PDB file of C-alpha atoms in Angstrom:
ATOM      1  CA  MET A   1       0.000   0.000   0.000  1.00  0.00           C
ATOM      2  CA  ARG A   2       2.889   2.375   0.690  1.00  0.00           C
ATOM      3  CA  THR A   3       4.485   1.923  -2.714  1.00  0.00           C
ATOM      4  CA  PRO A   4       1.462   3.085  -4.786  1.00  0.00           C
ATOM      5  CA  LEU A   5       0.978   6.057  -2.450  1.00  0.00           C
ATOM      6  CA  ALA A   6       4.662   7.057  -2.748  1.00  0.00           C
ATOM      7  CA  ALA A   7       4.564   6.639  -6.534  1.00  0.00           C
ATOM      8  CA  ALA A   8       1.376   8.736  -6.813  1.00  0.00           C
ATOM      9  CA  GLY A   9       2.855  11.399  -4.534  1.00  0.00           C
ATOM     10  CA  LEU A  10       6.055  11.628  -6.571  1.00  0.00           C
ATOM     11  CA  VAL A  11       4.128  11.840  -9.850  1.00  0.00           C
ATOM     12  CA  ALA A  12       1.767  14.527  -8.447  1.00  0.00           C
ATOM     13  CA  LEU A  13       4.698  16.551  -7.084  1.00  0.00           C
ATOM     14  CA  GLY A  14       6.539  16.172 -10.382  1.00  0.00           C
ATOM     15  CA  LEU A  15       3.561  17.313 -12.441  1.00  0.00           C
ATOM     16  CA  LEU A  16       3.043  20.299 -10.153  1.00  0.00           C
ATOM     17  CA  LEU A  17       6.698  21.319 -10.501  1.00  0.00           C
ATOM     18  CA  MET A  18       6.640  20.795 -14.264  1.00  0.00           C
ATOM     19  CA  ALA A  19       3.577  23.048 -14.531  1.00  0.00           C
ATOM     20  CA  ASN A  20       5.457  25.912 -12.852  1.00  0.00           C
ATOM     21  CA  PRO A  21       5.186  28.286 -15.847  1.00  0.00           C
ATOM     22  CA  LEU A  22       1.457  28.413 -15.061  1.00  0.00           C
ATOM     23  CA  PHE A  23       2.041  29.926 -11.624  1.00  0.00           C
ATOM     24  CA  LEU A  24       5.518  31.442 -11.993  1.00  0.00           C
ATOM     25  CA  PRO A  25       6.772  34.123 -12.397  1.00  0.00           C
ATOM     26  CA  VAL A  26       4.939  36.004  -9.734  1.00  0.00           C
ATOM     27  CA  SER A  27       5.573  39.680 -10.268  1.00  0.00           C
ATOM     28  CA  VAL A  28       6.931  41.121  -7.054  1.00  0.00           C
ATOM     29  CA  ASP A  29       7.820  44.593  -8.305  1.00  0.00           C
ATOM     30  CA  GLU A  30       6.424  47.159 -10.676  1.00  0.00           C
ATOM     31  CA  PRO A  31       7.756  47.039 -14.245  1.00  0.00           C
ATOM     32  CA  ASP A  32      10.883  49.091 -14.774  1.00  0.00           C
ATOM     33  CA  PRO A  33      10.311  51.472 -17.709  1.00  0.00           C
ATOM     34  CA  ALA A  34      13.005  52.670 -20.091  1.00  0.00           C
ATOM     35  CA  TYR A  35      12.569  55.407 -22.677  1.00  0.00           C
ATOM     36  CA  THR A  36      14.158  54.751 -26.060  1.00  0.00           C
ATOM     37  CA  HIS A  37      15.110  57.048 -28.918  1.00  0.00           C
ATOM     38  CA  THR A  38      15.810  55.480 -32.321  1.00  0.00           C
ATOM     39  CA  VAL A  39      16.628  57.020 -35.701  1.00  0.00           C
ATOM     40  CA  GLN A  40      16.764  55.251 -39.060  1.00  0.00           C
ATOM     41  CA  PRO A  41      16.347  56.303 -42.666  1.00  0.00           C
ATOM     42  CA  VAL A  42      12.728  56.196 -43.825  1.00  0.00           C
ATOM     43  CA  GLY A  43      11.572  52.832 -45.139  1.00  0.00           C
ATOM     44  CA  GLU A  44      14.334  50.686 -43.617  1.00  0.00           C
ATOM     45  CA  GLY A  45      11.944  48.163 -42.014  1.00  0.00           C
ATOM     46  CA  SER A  46      11.136  47.858 -38.341  1.00  0.00           C
ATOM     47  CA  VAL A  47      12.308  49.336 -35.066  1.00  0.00           C
ATOM     48  CA  ALA A  48      12.321  47.081 -31.993  1.00  0.00           C
ATOM     49  CA  GLY A  49       9.997  44.601 -33.681  1.00  0.00           C
ATOM     50  CA  ILE A  50       7.429  47.218 -34.728  1.00  0.00           C
ATOM     51  CA  GLU A  51       6.930  47.429 -38.489  1.00  0.00           C
ATOM     52  CA  SER A  52       7.302  50.985 -39.683  1.00  0.00           C
ATOM     53  CA  PRO A  53       4.017  52.532 -40.799  1.00  0.00           C
ATOM     54  CA  VAL A  54       5.950  54.634 -43.320  1.00  0.00           C
ATOM     55  CA  THR A  55       7.656  51.718 -45.067  1.00  0.00           C
ATOM     56  CA  GLY A  56       7.455  52.354 -48.770  1.00  0.00           C
ATOM     57  CA  VAL A  57       7.773  56.129 -48.499  1.00  0.00           C
ATOM     58  CA  GLU A  58      10.572  57.450 -50.652  1.00  0.00           C
ATOM     59  CA  ASN A  59      13.523  58.872 -48.813  1.00  0.00           C
ATOM     60  CA  GLY A  60      13.466  62.304 -50.312  1.00  0.00           C
ATOM     61  CA  PRO A  61      11.464  65.488 -50.502  1.00  0.00           C
ATOM     62  CA  SER A  62       8.708  64.173 -52.810  1.00  0.00           C
ATOM     63  CA  GLY A  63       6.434  62.797 -50.043  1.00  0.00           C
ATOM     64  CA  GLN A  64       4.956  59.747 -51.762  1.00  0.00           C
ATOM     65  CA  ASN A  65       2.059  57.920 -50.157  1.00  0.00           C
ATOM     66  CA  GLY A  66       3.103  55.206 -47.726  1.00  0.00           C
ATOM     67  CA  SER A  67       2.021  51.584 -47.857  1.00  0.00           C
ATOM     68  CA  ASN A  68      -0.614  52.249 -45.210  1.00  0.00           C
ATOM     69  CA  GLY A  69      -2.356  54.868 -47.351  1.00  0.00           C
ATOM     70  CA  SER A  70      -1.388  57.871 -45.239  1.00  0.00           C
ATOM     71  CA  ASN A  71       0.389  60.782 -46.798  1.00  0.00           C
ATOM     72  CA  ALA A  72       3.720  60.852 -45.024  1.00  0.00           C
ATOM     73  CA  SER A  73       4.506  64.341 -46.284  1.00  0.00           C
ATOM     74  CA  ASP A  74       1.827  65.654 -43.906  1.00  0.00           C
ATOM     75  CA  ALA A  75       3.770  64.202 -40.986  1.00  0.00           C
ATOM     76  CA  VAL A  76       7.218  65.432 -42.046  1.00  0.00           C
ATOM     77  CA  VAL A  77       8.883  67.751 -39.558  1.00  0.00           C
ATOM     78  CA  ALA A  78      11.845  69.871 -40.581  1.00  0.00           C
ATOM     79  CA  TYR A  79      14.902  69.305 -38.410  1.00  0.00           C
ATOM     80  CA  ASP A  80      15.063  73.036 -37.646  1.00  0.00           C
ATOM     81  CA  ASP A  81      11.452  72.963 -36.384  1.00  0.00           C
ATOM     82  CA  LEU A  82      12.320  70.509 -33.603  1.00  0.00           C
ATOM     83  CA  SER A  83      12.945  71.921 -30.145  1.00  0.00           C
ATOM     84  CA  PRO A  84      16.631  72.183 -29.163  1.00  0.00           C
ATOM     85  CA  ASP A  85      16.255  69.201 -26.802  1.00  0.00           C
ATOM     86  CA  ALA A  86      14.545  67.127 -29.502  1.00  0.00           C
ATOM     87  CA  ARG A  87      17.292  68.029 -32.007  1.00  0.00           C
ATOM     88  CA  ALA A  88      19.931  66.954 -29.473  1.00  0.00           C
ATOM     89  CA  ALA A  89      18.115  63.634 -28.885  1.00  0.00           C
ATOM     90  CA  PHE A  90      17.724  63.128 -32.651  1.00  0.00           C
ATOM     91  CA  ASP A  91      21.437  63.761 -33.257  1.00  0.00           C
ATOM     92  CA  ARG A  92      22.465  61.532 -30.366  1.00  0.00           C
ATOM     93  CA  ALA A  93      20.244  58.670 -31.603  1.00  0.00           C
ATOM     94  CA  ARG A  94      21.387  59.075 -35.211  1.00  0.00           C
ATOM     95  CA  ASP A  95      25.060  59.087 -34.197  1.00  0.00           C
ATOM     96  CA  ALA A  96      24.738  56.141 -31.773  1.00  0.00           C
ATOM     97  CA  PRO A  97      26.352  52.904 -33.004  1.00  0.00           C
ATOM     98  CA  GLU A  98      23.104  50.947 -32.554  1.00  0.00           C
ATOM     99  CA  GLY A  99      20.970  53.682 -34.111  1.00  0.00           C
ATOM    100  CA  GLY A 100      19.541  54.787 -30.802  1.00  0.00           C
ATOM    101  CA  PHE A 101      19.867  55.187 -27.069  1.00  0.00           C
ATOM    102  CA  GLY A 102      17.743  54.775 -23.977  1.00  0.00           C
ATOM    103  CA  VAL A 103      17.283  56.577 -20.691  1.00  0.00           C
ATOM    104  CA  GLU A 104      15.809  55.222 -17.478  1.00  0.00           C
ATOM    105  CA  ASP A 105      15.052  58.376 -15.543  1.00  0.00           C
ATOM    106  CA  PRO A 106      11.743  60.007 -16.554  1.00  0.00           C
ATOM    107  CA  ASP A 107      13.369  63.405 -15.986  1.00  0.00           C
ATOM    108  CA  GLU A 108      15.834  62.680 -18.820  1.00  0.00           C
ATOM    109  CA  ARG A 109      13.040  62.452 -21.403  1.00  0.00           C
ATOM    110  CA  VAL A 110      12.561  65.280 -23.884  1.00  0.00           C
ATOM    111  CA  GLU A 111       9.522  67.352 -22.887  1.00  0.00           C
ATOM    112  CA  SER A 112       8.403  68.036 -26.458  1.00  0.00           C
ATOM    113  CA  LEU A 113       8.382  64.340 -27.474  1.00  0.00           C
ATOM    114  CA  ALA A 114       5.805  61.656 -26.727  1.00  0.00           C
ATOM    115  CA  TYR A 115       6.833  58.270 -25.318  1.00  0.00           C
ATOM    116  CA  PRO A 116       3.946  55.858 -25.991  1.00  0.00           C
ATOM    117  CA  ALA A 117       4.268  52.093 -25.586  1.00  0.00           C
ATOM    118  CA  GLU A 118       2.978  51.595 -29.147  1.00  0.00           C
ATOM    119  CA  PRO A 119       4.231  54.446 -31.358  1.00  0.00           C
ATOM    120  CA  THR A 120       2.145  55.636 -34.283  1.00  0.00           C
ATOM    121  CA  LEU A 121       2.827  58.265 -36.906  1.00  0.00           C
ATOM    122  CA  GLY A 122       2.749  61.598 -35.096  1.00  0.00           C
ATOM    123  CA  ASP A 123       2.701  59.991 -31.617  1.00  0.00           C
ATOM    124  CA  GLY A 124       6.104  58.522 -30.863  1.00  0.00           C
ATOM    125  CA  LEU A 125       7.115  58.422 -34.531  1.00  0.00           C
ATOM    126  CA  LEU A 126       8.159  61.530 -36.415  1.00  0.00           C
ATOM    127  CA  ILE A 127       9.468  61.828 -39.957  1.00  0.00           C
ATOM    128  CA  VAL A 128      12.333  64.297 -39.690  1.00  0.00           C
ATOM    129  CA  GLU A 129      13.755  65.891 -42.813  1.00  0.00           C
ATOM    130  CA  ARG A 130      17.368  66.967 -42.492  1.00  0.00           C
ATOM    131  CA  ALA A 131      19.620  68.023 -45.369  1.00  0.00           C
ATOM    132  CA  GLY A 132      17.243  66.552 -47.962  1.00  0.00           C
ATOM    133  CA  GLU A 133      17.113  63.143 -46.242  1.00  0.00           C
ATOM    134  CA  ARG A 134      14.176  61.770 -44.258  1.00  0.00           C
ATOM    135  CA  TYR A 135      14.547  59.834 -41.047  1.00  0.00           C
ATOM    136  CA  GLU A 136      12.141  57.980 -38.795  1.00  0.00           C
ATOM    137  CA  PHE A 137      12.570  59.285 -35.256  1.00  0.00           C
ATOM    138  CA  TRP A 138      11.024  56.806 -32.812  1.00  0.00           C
ATOM    139  CA  THR A 139      10.473  57.536 -29.127  1.00  0.00           C
ATOM    140  CA  ARG A 140       8.784  54.932 -26.960  1.00  0.00           C
ATOM    141  CA  THR A 141       8.387  53.528 -23.470  1.00  0.00           C
ATOM    142  CA  VAL A 142       9.629  49.981 -22.970  1.00  0.00           C
ATOM    143  CA  GLU A 143       8.395  48.113 -19.899  1.00  0.00           C
ATOM    144  CA  ARG A 144      11.195  45.895 -18.589  1.00  0.00           C
ATOM    145  CA  GLU A 145      10.555  43.119 -16.126  1.00  0.00           C
ATOM    146  CA  PRO A 146      11.971  43.447 -12.611  1.00  0.00           C
ATOM    147  CA  GLY A 147      15.144  41.522 -11.831  1.00  0.00           C
ATOM    148  CA  ALA A 148      13.328  39.053  -9.554  1.00  0.00           C
ATOM    149  CA  VAL A 149      11.013  37.996 -12.387  1.00  0.00           C
ATOM    150  CA  VAL A 150      13.957  37.576 -14.748  1.00  0.00           C
ATOM    151  CA  ALA A 151      15.711  35.402 -12.139  1.00  0.00           C
ATOM    152  CA  GLN A 152      12.577  33.283 -11.803  1.00  0.00           C
ATOM    153  CA  ARG A 153      12.415  32.745 -15.551  1.00  0.00           C
ATOM    154  CA  VAL A 154      16.130  32.082 -16.036  1.00  0.00           C
ATOM    155  CA  PHE A 155      16.878  29.979 -12.968  1.00  0.00           C
ATOM    156  CA  LEU A 156      13.851  28.926 -10.921  1.00  0.00           C
ATOM    157  CA  GLN A 157      11.545  27.744 -13.729  1.00  0.00           C
ATOM    158  CA  PRO A 158      14.092  25.479 -15.476  1.00  0.00           C
ATOM    159  CA  VAL A 159      15.287  24.000 -12.172  1.00  0.00           C
ATOM    160  CA  ALA A 160      11.709  23.379 -10.995  1.00  0.00           C
ATOM    161  CA  PHE A 161      10.844  21.754 -14.321  1.00  0.00           C
ATOM    162  CA  LEU A 162      13.904  19.482 -14.153  1.00  0.00           C
ATOM    163  CA  VAL A 163      13.201  18.480 -10.545  1.00  0.00           C
ATOM    164  CA  GLY A 164       9.569  17.835 -11.509  1.00  0.00           C
ATOM    165  CA  PHE A 165      10.597  15.664 -14.445  1.00  0.00           C
ATOM    166  CA  LEU A 166      12.952  13.674 -12.222  1.00  0.00           C
ATOM    167  CA  ALA A 167      10.172  13.269  -9.627  1.00  0.00           C
ATOM    168  CA  VAL A 168       7.825  11.864 -12.307  1.00  0.00           C
ATOM    169  CA  VAL A 169      10.554   9.448 -13.436  1.00  0.00           C
ATOM    170  CA  ALA A 170      11.202   8.461  -9.815  1.00  0.00           C
ATOM    171  CA  GLY A 171       7.475   7.937  -9.240  1.00  0.00           C
ATOM    172  CA  ALA A 172       7.298   5.713 -12.309  1.00  0.00           C
ATOM    173  CA  ALA A 173      10.371   3.795 -11.101  1.00  0.00           C
ATOM    174  CA  VAL A 174       8.870   3.299  -7.620  1.00  0.00           C
ATOM    175  CA  ALA A 175       5.593   2.114  -9.134  1.00  0.00           C
ATOM    176  CA  LEU A 176       7.400  -0.242 -11.501  1.00  0.00           C
ATOM    177  CA  ARG A 177       9.608  -1.573  -8.691  1.00  0.00           C
ATOM    178  CA  GLY A 178       6.544  -2.083  -6.521  1.00  0.00           C
ATOM    179  CA  ARG A 179       4.767  -3.922  -9.308  1.00  0.00           C
ATOM    180  CA  LEU A 180       7.790  -6.114 -10.026  1.00  0.00           C
ATOM    181  CA  GLY A 181       8.184  -6.838  -6.300  1.00  0.00           C
ATOM    182  CA  GLU A 182       4.592  -8.156  -6.106  1.00  0.00           C
ATOM    183  CA  GLU A 183       5.182 -10.777  -8.799  1.00  0.00           C
TER     184      GLU A 183
END
């Protein structure tokens, strides 16, 4: 009687540990936001996994219609029309090796720019014309997970899954040994 109970207990414990992604990670802190600034030539694809709504717009002064049907020339902002802080952020992002930079302190954001989580043309995405070239200037808020949640996902979940798998195997071995011992 003890062997089937031990085997069932090991299998139940193992299944519970293997199902840990259903109940872990438990968020213990508020998300940690970062504010990003990215510059790329118009029509170069996507920024941070978001497909550019102005893809297909010619990089020049003609202002062709974009692939989404909006007239991108209506959203073009001359570089000189940007506020001094926005120009500095644009230049810093354009000159950065990765095509952008991020800040963590909300006070370091540029007052005249919007930082939405999902940028759209005119709200977090500006078409800036500088020296006859057009650039997409993206500003957005990125919610990063707290360090404790990252630790749970990187360390605790895989270890719990492995221990759970081994407990299921051990439960099967105990049940099989118990069954073989009865014969």
